[in-house]
PDB file of C-alpha atoms in Angstrom:
ATOM      1  CA  MET A  27     -88.093 108.926-137.360  1.00 79.00           C
ATOM      2  CA  PHE A  28     -87.465 105.569-136.982  1.00 94.00           C
ATOM      3  CA  LYS A  29     -89.331 103.574-139.964  1.00 95.00           C
ATOM      4  CA  SER A  30     -90.860 100.700-139.198  1.00 97.00           C
ATOM      5  CA  ILE A  31     -89.900  97.708-142.091  1.00 98.00           C
ATOM      6  CA  GLU A  32     -91.738  95.273-142.091  1.00 98.00           C
ATOM      7  CA  GLY A  33     -92.484  92.637-144.569  1.00 98.00           C
ATOM      8  CA  GLN A  34     -88.598  92.892-145.520  1.00 98.00           C
ATOM      9  CA  THR A  35     -85.823  90.607-145.017  1.00 98.00           C
ATOM     10  CA  ILE A  36     -83.358  90.876-142.436  1.00 97.00           C
ATOM     11  CA  PRO A  37     -80.029  92.861-143.078  1.00 97.00           C
ATOM     12  CA  ASN A  38     -77.231  90.107-143.504  1.00 96.00           C
ATOM     13  CA  VAL A  39     -74.520  91.092-141.314  1.00 97.00           C
ATOM     14  CA  THR A  40     -71.479  88.123-139.638  1.00 97.00           C
ATOM     15  CA  ILE A  41     -70.818  89.014-136.378  1.00 96.00           C
ATOM     16  CA  PRO A  42     -67.933  88.189-134.572  1.00 96.00           C
ATOM     17  CA  VAL A  43     -68.505  86.546-131.379  1.00 96.00           C
ATOM     18  CA  ARG A  44     -66.567  85.004-127.956  1.00 96.00           C
ATOM     19  CA  VAL A  45     -66.761  81.529-127.053  1.00 94.00           C
ATOM     20  CA  GLY A  46     -64.689  80.545-124.201  1.00 92.00           C
ATOM     21  CA  ASN A  47     -61.376  81.694-125.562  1.00 93.00           C
ATOM     22  CA  ASP A  48     -61.965  81.284-129.414  1.00 96.00           C
ATOM     23  CA  TRP A  49     -63.489  83.281-131.959  1.00 96.00           C
ATOM     24  CA  GLN A  50     -66.775  82.445-133.661  1.00 96.00           C
ATOM     25  CA  SER A  51     -69.412  84.359-136.085  1.00 95.00           C
ATOM     26  CA  ILE A  52     -73.444  84.460-136.043  1.00 95.00           C
ATOM     27  CA  ASN A  53     -74.171  84.913-139.361  1.00 97.00           C
ATOM     28  CA  THR A  54     -78.167  86.580-139.489  1.00 97.00           C
ATOM     29  CA  GLY A  55     -79.036  84.468-142.415  1.00 95.00           C
ATOM     30  CA  GLU A  56     -78.162  81.041-140.596  1.00 96.00           C
ATOM     31  CA  LEU A  57     -79.568  82.708-137.208  1.00 97.00           C
ATOM     32  CA  PHE A  58     -82.591  83.204-138.793  1.00 97.00           C
ATOM     33  CA  LYS A  59     -83.355  80.612-141.195  1.00 97.00           C
ATOM     34  CA  ASP A  60     -85.977  77.891-141.108  1.00 98.00           C
ATOM     35  CA  LYS A  61     -87.374  79.727-137.490  1.00 98.00           C
ATOM     36  CA  THR A  62     -88.980  82.019-135.713  1.00 98.00           C
ATOM     37  CA  VAL A  63     -87.084  84.530-134.116  1.00 98.00           C
ATOM     38  CA  VAL A  64     -88.008  86.842-131.462  1.00 98.00           C
ATOM     39  CA  VAL A  65     -85.506  89.958-131.555  1.00 98.00           C
ATOM     40  CA  PHE A  66     -85.374  92.712-128.851  1.00 98.00           C
ATOM     41  CA  SER A  67     -82.639  95.865-129.054  1.00 98.00           C
ATOM     42  CA  LEU A  68     -81.523  98.091-126.894  1.00 97.00           C
ATOM     43  CA  PRO A  69     -79.509 100.918-125.545  1.00 95.00           C
ATOM     44  CA  GLY A  70     -76.194  98.780-124.057  1.00 95.00           C
ATOM     45  CA  ALA A  71     -75.625  96.656-121.608  1.00 96.00           C
ATOM     46  CA  PHE A  72     -75.687  97.020-117.993  1.00 95.00           C
ATOM     47  CA  THR A  73     -78.201  99.994-118.184  1.00 94.00           C
ATOM     48  CA  PRO A  74     -81.275 100.299-115.777  1.00 92.00           C
ATOM     49  CA  THR A  75     -83.785  99.626-117.444  1.00 93.00           C
ATOM     50  CA  CYS A  76     -82.325  97.035-119.811  1.00 92.00           C
ATOM     51  CA  SER A  77     -81.075  95.015-116.864  1.00 93.00           C
ATOM     52  CA  SER A  78     -84.042  95.596-114.269  1.00 89.00           C
ATOM     53  CA  THR A  79     -86.630  94.619-117.099  1.00 92.00           C
ATOM     54  CA  HIS A  80     -86.135  94.202-120.351  1.00 97.00           C
ATOM     55  CA  LEU A  81     -84.457  91.107-120.832  1.00 96.00           C
ATOM     56  CA  PRO A  82     -84.958  89.800-117.590  1.00 94.00           C
ATOM     57  CA  ARG A  83     -88.752  89.882-118.608  1.00 95.00           C
ATOM     58  CA  TYR A  84     -87.925  88.186-122.217  1.00 97.00           C
ATOM     59  CA  ASN A  85     -86.414  85.294-120.190  1.00 95.00           C
ATOM     60  CA  GLU A  86     -89.004  85.022-117.475  1.00 92.00           C
ATOM     61  CA  LEU A  87     -91.529  84.620-120.634  1.00 95.00           C
ATOM     62  CA  ALA A  88     -89.526  82.026-123.194  1.00 96.00           C
ATOM     63  CA  ALA A  89     -90.959  78.960-121.853  1.00 92.00           C
ATOM     64  CA  THR A  90     -94.763  80.742-123.019  1.00 95.00           C
ATOM     65  CA  LEU A  91     -93.247  82.297-126.090  1.00 97.00           C
ATOM     66  CA  ASN A  92     -91.600  78.954-127.099  1.00 97.00           C
ATOM     67  CA  LYS A  93     -95.122  77.104-126.586  1.00 95.00           C
ATOM     68  CA  ASN A  94     -96.692  79.718-128.836  1.00 97.00           C
ATOM     69  CA  GLY A  95     -94.227  78.965-131.855  1.00 98.00           C
ATOM     70  CA  VAL A  96     -91.014  80.970-130.867  1.00 98.00           C
ATOM     71  CA  ASP A  97     -87.853  78.984-131.707  1.00 98.00           C
ATOM     72  CA  GLU A  98     -85.351  81.558-130.215  1.00 98.00           C
ATOM     73  CA  ILE A  99     -84.974  84.985-128.925  1.00 98.00           C
ATOM     74  CA  VAL A 100     -81.996  87.489-129.783  1.00 98.00           C
ATOM     75  CA  CYS A 101     -81.169  90.588-127.842  1.00 98.00           C
ATOM     76  CA  VAL A 102     -79.048  93.097-130.162  1.00 98.00           C
ATOM     77  CA  SER A 103     -76.752  95.943-128.308  1.00 98.00           C
ATOM     78  CA  VAL A 104     -74.170  98.321-129.960  1.00 98.00           C
ATOM     79  CA  ASN A 105     -71.515  96.102-127.529  1.00 97.00           C
ATOM     80  CA  ASP A 106     -68.863  93.743-127.878  1.00 97.00           C
ATOM     81  CA  SER A 107     -69.106  90.435-127.353  1.00 97.00           C
ATOM     82  CA  PHE A 108     -66.714  90.209-123.865  1.00 97.00           C
ATOM     83  CA  VAL A 109     -69.509  93.349-122.472  1.00 97.00           C
ATOM     84  CA  MET A 110     -72.319  90.716-123.799  1.00 97.00           C
ATOM     85  CA  ASN A 111     -71.171  87.849-122.304  1.00 96.00           C
ATOM     86  CA  ALA A 112     -70.011  89.591-118.876  1.00 97.00           C
ATOM     87  CA  TRP A 113     -73.789  90.994-118.986  1.00 97.00           C
ATOM     88  CA  ALA A 114     -75.484  87.681-119.662  1.00 96.00           C
ATOM     89  CA  LYS A 115     -73.770  86.110-116.879  1.00 94.00           C
ATOM     90  CA  ASP A 116     -74.395  88.528-114.478  1.00 94.00           C
ATOM     91  CA  GLN A 117     -78.610  88.562-115.612  1.00 93.00           C
ATOM     92  CA  GLU A 118     -80.855  85.633-115.548  1.00 82.00           C
ATOM     93  CA  ALA A 119     -80.323  84.824-119.485  1.00 93.00           C
ATOM     94  CA  GLN A 120     -80.328  81.499-119.849  1.00 94.00           C
ATOM     95  CA  ASN A 121     -82.719  81.566-122.415  1.00 95.00           C
ATOM     96  CA  ILE A 122     -80.846  84.038-124.310  1.00 97.00           C
ATOM     97  CA  THR A 123     -79.335  84.510-127.308  1.00 97.00           C
ATOM     98  CA  MET A 124     -76.904  87.497-126.809  1.00 97.00           C
ATOM     99  CA  PHE A 125     -76.352  89.039-130.689  1.00 98.00           C
ATOM    100  CA  PRO A 126     -73.169  91.791-129.922  1.00 98.00           C
ATOM    101  CA  ASP A 127     -73.574  94.085-132.167  1.00 98.00           C
ATOM    102  CA  GLY A 128     -70.148  95.838-131.522  1.00 96.00           C
ATOM    103  CA  ASN A 129     -69.573  97.793-134.806  1.00 97.00           C
ATOM    104  CA  GLY A 130     -73.364  98.573-134.846  1.00 97.00           C
ATOM    105  CA  GLU A 131     -73.536  97.204-138.393  1.00 97.00           C
ATOM    106  CA  PHE A 132     -76.426  95.330-137.819  1.00 98.00           C
ATOM    107  CA  THR A 133     -78.123  98.275-136.115  1.00 98.00           C
ATOM    108  CA  ASP A 134     -77.517 100.894-138.796  1.00 97.00           C
ATOM    109  CA  LYS A 135     -79.044  98.450-141.496  1.00 98.00           C
ATOM    110  CA  MET A 136     -81.824  98.048-138.927  1.00 98.00           C
ATOM    111  CA  GLY A 137     -82.780 101.694-139.644  1.00 97.00           C
ATOM    112  CA  MET A 138     -81.703 102.028-135.438  1.00 97.00           C
ATOM    113  CA  ILE A 139     -78.807 103.716-134.946  1.00 97.00           C
ATOM    114  CA  VAL A 140     -79.052 106.425-132.626  1.00 95.00           C
ATOM    115  CA  ASP A 141     -76.543 109.281-131.405  1.00 92.00           C
ATOM    116  CA  MET A 142     -76.256 108.962-127.778  1.00 92.00           C
ATOM    117  CA  SER A 143     -72.831 111.152-127.341  1.00 91.00           C
ATOM    118  CA  GLN A 144     -74.848 113.540-124.955  1.00 88.00           C
ATOM    119  CA  VAL A 145     -74.022 110.150-122.277  1.00 90.00           C
ATOM    120  CA  GLY A 146     -70.823 108.921-123.223  1.00 90.00           C
ATOM    121  CA  PHE A 147     -72.465 106.248-125.247  1.00 92.00           C
ATOM    122  CA  GLY A 148     -71.761 107.222-129.002  1.00 93.00           C
ATOM    123  CA  LYS A 149     -73.337 105.514-131.493  1.00 95.00           C
ATOM    124  CA  ARG A 150     -75.833 102.636-130.034  1.00 96.00           C
ATOM    125  CA  SER A 151     -79.308 101.257-130.610  1.00 97.00           C
ATOM    126  CA  TRP A 152     -82.745 102.577-130.536  1.00 97.00           C
ATOM    127  CA  ARG A 153     -85.011 100.278-128.493  1.00 97.00           C
ATOM    128  CA  TYR A 154     -87.185  98.239-130.605  1.00 98.00           C
ATOM    129  CA  SER A 155     -88.504  94.668-130.809  1.00 98.00           C
ATOM    130  CA  MET A 156     -89.558  92.509-134.026  1.00 98.00           C
ATOM    131  CA  LEU A 157     -90.665  88.641-135.010  1.00 98.00           C
ATOM    132  CA  VAL A 158     -88.845  87.397-137.414  1.00 98.00           C
ATOM    133  CA  LYS A 159     -90.428  84.073-139.630  1.00 98.00           C
ATOM    134  CA  ASN A 160     -87.392  82.804-141.493  1.00 98.00           C
ATOM    135  CA  GLY A 161     -85.407  85.954-142.308  1.00 98.00           C
ATOM    136  CA  VAL A 162     -88.338  88.156-142.617  1.00 98.00           C
ATOM    137  CA  ILE A 163     -89.986  90.720-140.335  1.00 98.00           C
ATOM    138  CA  GLU A 164     -93.221  90.077-139.458  1.00 98.00           C
ATOM    139  CA  LYS A 165     -93.749  92.748-136.776  1.00 98.00           C
ATOM    140  CA  MET A 166     -91.909  95.592-134.979  1.00 98.00           C
ATOM    141  CA  PHE A 167     -92.689  97.570-131.924  1.00 98.00           C
ATOM    142  CA  ILE A 168     -90.596 100.435-131.758  1.00 98.00           C
ATOM    143  CA  GLU A 169     -90.381 102.848-129.240  1.00 97.00           C
ATOM    144  CA  PRO A 170     -91.400 106.818-129.712  1.00 96.00           C
ATOM    145  CA  GLN A 171     -89.010 108.847-130.421  1.00 92.00           C
ATOM    146  CA  LYS A 172     -88.903 110.867-127.314  1.00 90.00           C
ATOM    147  CA  PRO A 173     -86.515 112.273-125.252  1.00 87.00           C
ATOM    148  CA  GLY A 174     -84.767 109.902-122.452  1.00 84.00           C
ATOM    149  CA  ASP A 175     -84.871 106.045-122.936  1.00 89.00           C
ATOM    150  CA  PRO A 176     -88.942 105.492-123.547  1.00 94.00           C
ATOM    151  CA  PHE A 177     -90.059 101.914-122.760  1.00 96.00           C
ATOM    152  CA  GLU A 178     -93.387 101.656-123.954  1.00 97.00           C
ATOM    153  CA  VAL A 179     -94.245  98.752-126.655  1.00 98.00           C
ATOM    154  CA  SER A 180     -90.858  96.655-127.101  1.00 98.00           C
ATOM    155  CA  ASP A 181     -91.430  94.964-123.815  1.00 98.00           C
ATOM    156  CA  ALA A 182     -91.890  90.969-124.139  1.00 97.00           C
ATOM    157  CA  ASP A 183     -95.662  91.638-122.434  1.00 97.00           C
ATOM    158  CA  THR A 184     -96.481  93.107-125.807  1.00 98.00           C
ATOM    159  CA  MET A 185     -94.975  90.873-127.928  1.00 98.00           C
ATOM    160  CA  LEU A 186     -96.685  87.923-126.353  1.00 98.00           C
ATOM    161  CA  GLU A 187     -99.928  89.859-126.523  1.00 98.00           C
ATOM    162  CA  TYR A 188     -99.537  90.019-130.548  1.00 98.00           C
ATOM    163  CA  ILE A 189     -98.654  86.543-130.742  1.00 98.00           C
ATOM    164  CA  ASN A 190    -101.458  85.393-129.235  1.00 98.00           C
ATOM    165  CA  PRO A 191    -103.417  87.684-126.877  1.00 97.00           C
ATOM    166  CA  SER A 192    -104.935  84.260-124.776  1.00 96.00           C
ATOM    167  CA  ALA A 193    -101.474  82.552-123.839  1.00 95.00           C
ATOM    168  CA  ALA A 194    -101.409  82.116-119.958  1.00 90.00           C
ATOM    169  CA  LYS A 195     -98.215  83.853-118.071  1.00 91.00           C
ATOM    170  CA  PRO A 196     -96.529  82.219-115.741  1.00 90.00           C
ATOM    171  CA  GLN A 197     -97.120  82.913-112.136  1.00 91.00           C
ATOM    172  CA  ALA A 198     -94.388  84.215-110.297  1.00 92.00           C
ATOM    173  CA  ILE A 199     -93.553  81.707-107.223  1.00 95.00           C
ATOM    174  CA  SER A 200     -90.906  81.584-104.762  1.00 96.00           C
ATOM    175  CA  LEU A 201     -90.099  79.456-101.738  1.00 96.00           C
ATOM    176  CA  PHE A 202     -88.015  79.028 -98.882  1.00 97.00           C
ATOM    177  CA  THR A 203     -86.034  76.182 -98.818  1.00 97.00           C
ATOM    178  CA  LYS A 204     -83.217  74.535 -96.486  1.00 96.00           C
ATOM    179  CA  PRO A 205     -80.716  71.922 -97.862  1.00 94.00           C
ATOM    180  CA  ASP A 206     -81.623  68.248 -97.503  1.00 93.00           C
ATOM    181  CA  CYS A 207     -85.019  69.595 -95.761  1.00 96.00           C
ATOM    182  CA  PRO A 208     -87.622  66.271 -97.004  1.00 96.00           C
ATOM    183  CA  PHE A 209     -90.732  68.727 -96.995  1.00 97.00           C
ATOM    184  CA  CYS A 210     -88.705  71.203 -99.112  1.00 97.00           C
ATOM    185  CA  ILE A 211     -88.134  68.352-101.904  1.00 97.00           C
ATOM    186  CA  ALA A 212     -91.503  67.580-101.491  1.00 96.00           C
ATOM    187  CA  ALA A 213     -92.199  71.127-102.276  1.00 97.00           C
ATOM    188  CA  LYS A 214     -90.510  71.398-105.300  1.00 97.00           C
ATOM    189  CA  GLU A 215     -91.663  68.133-106.443  1.00 96.00           C
ATOM    190  CA  MET A 216     -95.418  69.195-106.240  1.00 96.00           C
ATOM    191  CA  LEU A 217     -94.835  72.198-108.164  1.00 95.00           C
ATOM    192  CA  THR A 218     -92.612  70.472-110.675  1.00 93.00           C
ATOM    193  CA  ASN A 219     -95.427  67.709-111.394  1.00 93.00           C
ATOM    194  CA  ALA A 220     -98.071  70.455-111.612  1.00 91.00           C
ATOM    195  CA  GLY A 221     -95.988  72.570-114.145  1.00 85.00           C
ATOM    196  CA  TYR A 222     -94.690  75.675-112.156  1.00 89.00           C
ATOM    197  CA  THR A 223     -91.988  77.182-112.335  1.00 87.00           C
ATOM    198  CA  PHE A 224     -90.470  78.504-108.995  1.00 92.00           C
ATOM    199  CA  GLU A 225     -86.965  80.507-107.776  1.00 92.00           C
ATOM    200  CA  GLU A 226     -85.883  78.823-104.382  1.00 95.00           C
ATOM    201  CA  ILE A 227     -84.486  80.662-102.107  1.00 96.00           C
ATOM    202  CA  THR A 228     -82.100  79.073 -99.552  1.00 96.00           C
ATOM    203  CA  LEU A 229     -81.661  79.877 -96.354  1.00 96.00           C
ATOM    204  CA  GLY A 230     -78.227  80.032 -95.274  1.00 94.00           C
ATOM    205  CA  LYS A 231     -77.013  80.909 -98.791  1.00 94.00           C
ATOM    206  CA  ASP A 232     -79.803  83.128-100.403  1.00 94.00           C
ATOM    207  CA  ALA A 233     -81.253  84.653 -97.301  1.00 95.00           C
ATOM    208  CA  SER A 234     -81.203  84.377 -93.462  1.00 96.00           C
ATOM    209  CA  LEU A 235     -83.411  82.777 -90.682  1.00 95.00           C
ATOM    210  CA  THR A 236     -84.238  86.251 -89.799  1.00 96.00           C
ATOM    211  CA  SER A 237     -85.147  87.208 -93.359  1.00 95.00           C
ATOM    212  CA  LEU A 238     -87.880  83.970 -93.286  1.00 95.00           C
ATOM    213  CA  LYS A 239     -89.116  85.373 -89.934  1.00 96.00           C
ATOM    214  CA  ALA A 240     -89.442  88.551 -91.680  1.00 96.00           C
ATOM    215  CA  MET A 241     -91.588  87.898 -94.119  1.00 93.00           C
ATOM    216  CA  THR A 242     -93.639  85.011 -93.253  1.00 95.00           C
ATOM    217  CA  GLY A 243     -93.635  85.356 -89.087  1.00 95.00           C
ATOM    218  CA  LYS A 244     -92.420  81.291 -88.965  1.00 95.00           C
ATOM    219  CA  GLU A 245     -89.482  79.437 -89.156  1.00 94.00           C
ATOM    220  CA  THR A 246     -89.619  76.586 -90.219  1.00 96.00           C
ATOM    221  CA  VAL A 247     -89.527  75.874 -93.695  1.00 97.00           C
ATOM    222  CA  PRO A 248     -90.651  75.575 -96.967  1.00 97.00           C
ATOM    223  CA  GLN A 249     -92.746  78.747 -97.271  1.00 97.00           C
ATOM    224  CA  VAL A 250     -94.214  79.467-100.516  1.00 97.00           C
ATOM    225  CA  PHE A 251     -95.138  82.762-102.109  1.00 97.00           C
ATOM    226  CA  VAL A 252     -97.622  83.034-105.152  1.00 96.00           C
ATOM    227  CA  GLU A 253     -97.688  86.322-106.931  1.00 94.00           C
ATOM    228  CA  GLY A 254     -96.881  88.298-103.588  1.00 94.00           C
ATOM    229  CA  LYS A 255     -99.487  85.909-101.470  1.00 96.00           C
ATOM    230  CA  HIS A 256     -97.738  83.736 -98.642  1.00 97.00           C
ATOM    231  CA  ILE A 257     -99.256  80.516 -99.162  1.00 97.00           C
ATOM    232  CA  GLY A 258     -97.197  78.439 -96.474  1.00 96.00           C
ATOM    233  CA  GLY A 259     -95.658  75.402 -96.310  1.00 96.00           C
ATOM    234  CA  SER A 260     -95.932  71.707 -97.742  1.00 96.00           C
ATOM    235  CA  GLU A 261     -99.009  71.142 -96.650  1.00 96.00           C
ATOM    236  CA  ALA A 262    -100.555  74.126 -97.478  1.00 96.00           C
ATOM    237  CA  LEU A 263     -98.929  74.312-101.179  1.00 96.00           C
ATOM    238  CA  ALA A 264    -100.829  71.247-101.752  1.00 96.00           C
ATOM    239  CA  GLU A 265    -103.858  72.126-100.291  1.00 95.00           C
ATOM    240  CA  TYR A 266    -103.360  75.233-102.474  1.00 95.00           C
ATOM    241  CA  LEU A 267    -102.473  72.879-106.213  1.00 94.00           C
ATOM    242  CA  GLU A 268    -105.450  71.002-105.321  1.00 92.00           C
ATOM    243  CA  LYS A 269    -108.416  74.024-105.837  1.00 83.00           C
TER     244      LYS A 269
END
């Protein structure tokens, strides 16, 4: 069984990381010193659950976690630095610090090494998350030891719930735009001024007019969606934000 080591100091490990064309190092003593850090560890970069849910949601909730006292979010995986760097570029991971535990030294000292030779992975990390304050582990969420790749408790929402159960989570907002469209610029300014983050889908680059018409029945931009609900254009957005 994988055991929680809450109350213990994080293992002291120094790992090599590739930054540009140079090798540098990360020392856990320095990484966690005088900071509140959320760590989530997973079996491997580019794997399905890790790429589709685990990493993206931590990145999405980063600002909310920051507002609730978290200084840094660290992703640990038993992969080399080249793989972790490539994965970060492939993902929405701008708010995440990658910790490439290529030799599994940190994971082994955490007691979280698992043999995944049956799927050709060799030794990897079991999936877990933890809250670390000034190098001391306050809380751990360890996935249940069962067949497959359980993903039940190490997610970002569970961590945020532990840190602050009443924390307001960001709404999922997307809008279709065109370059240099004044109404699109106005809509983005309204959302920004209201404190919302959003994803911009630019026609001609990220989607086509056909997609816009198929989803909204409209041919004009912007077209705004909030939590799956079609709000409409800039005037409709202004009315929505006034409610």
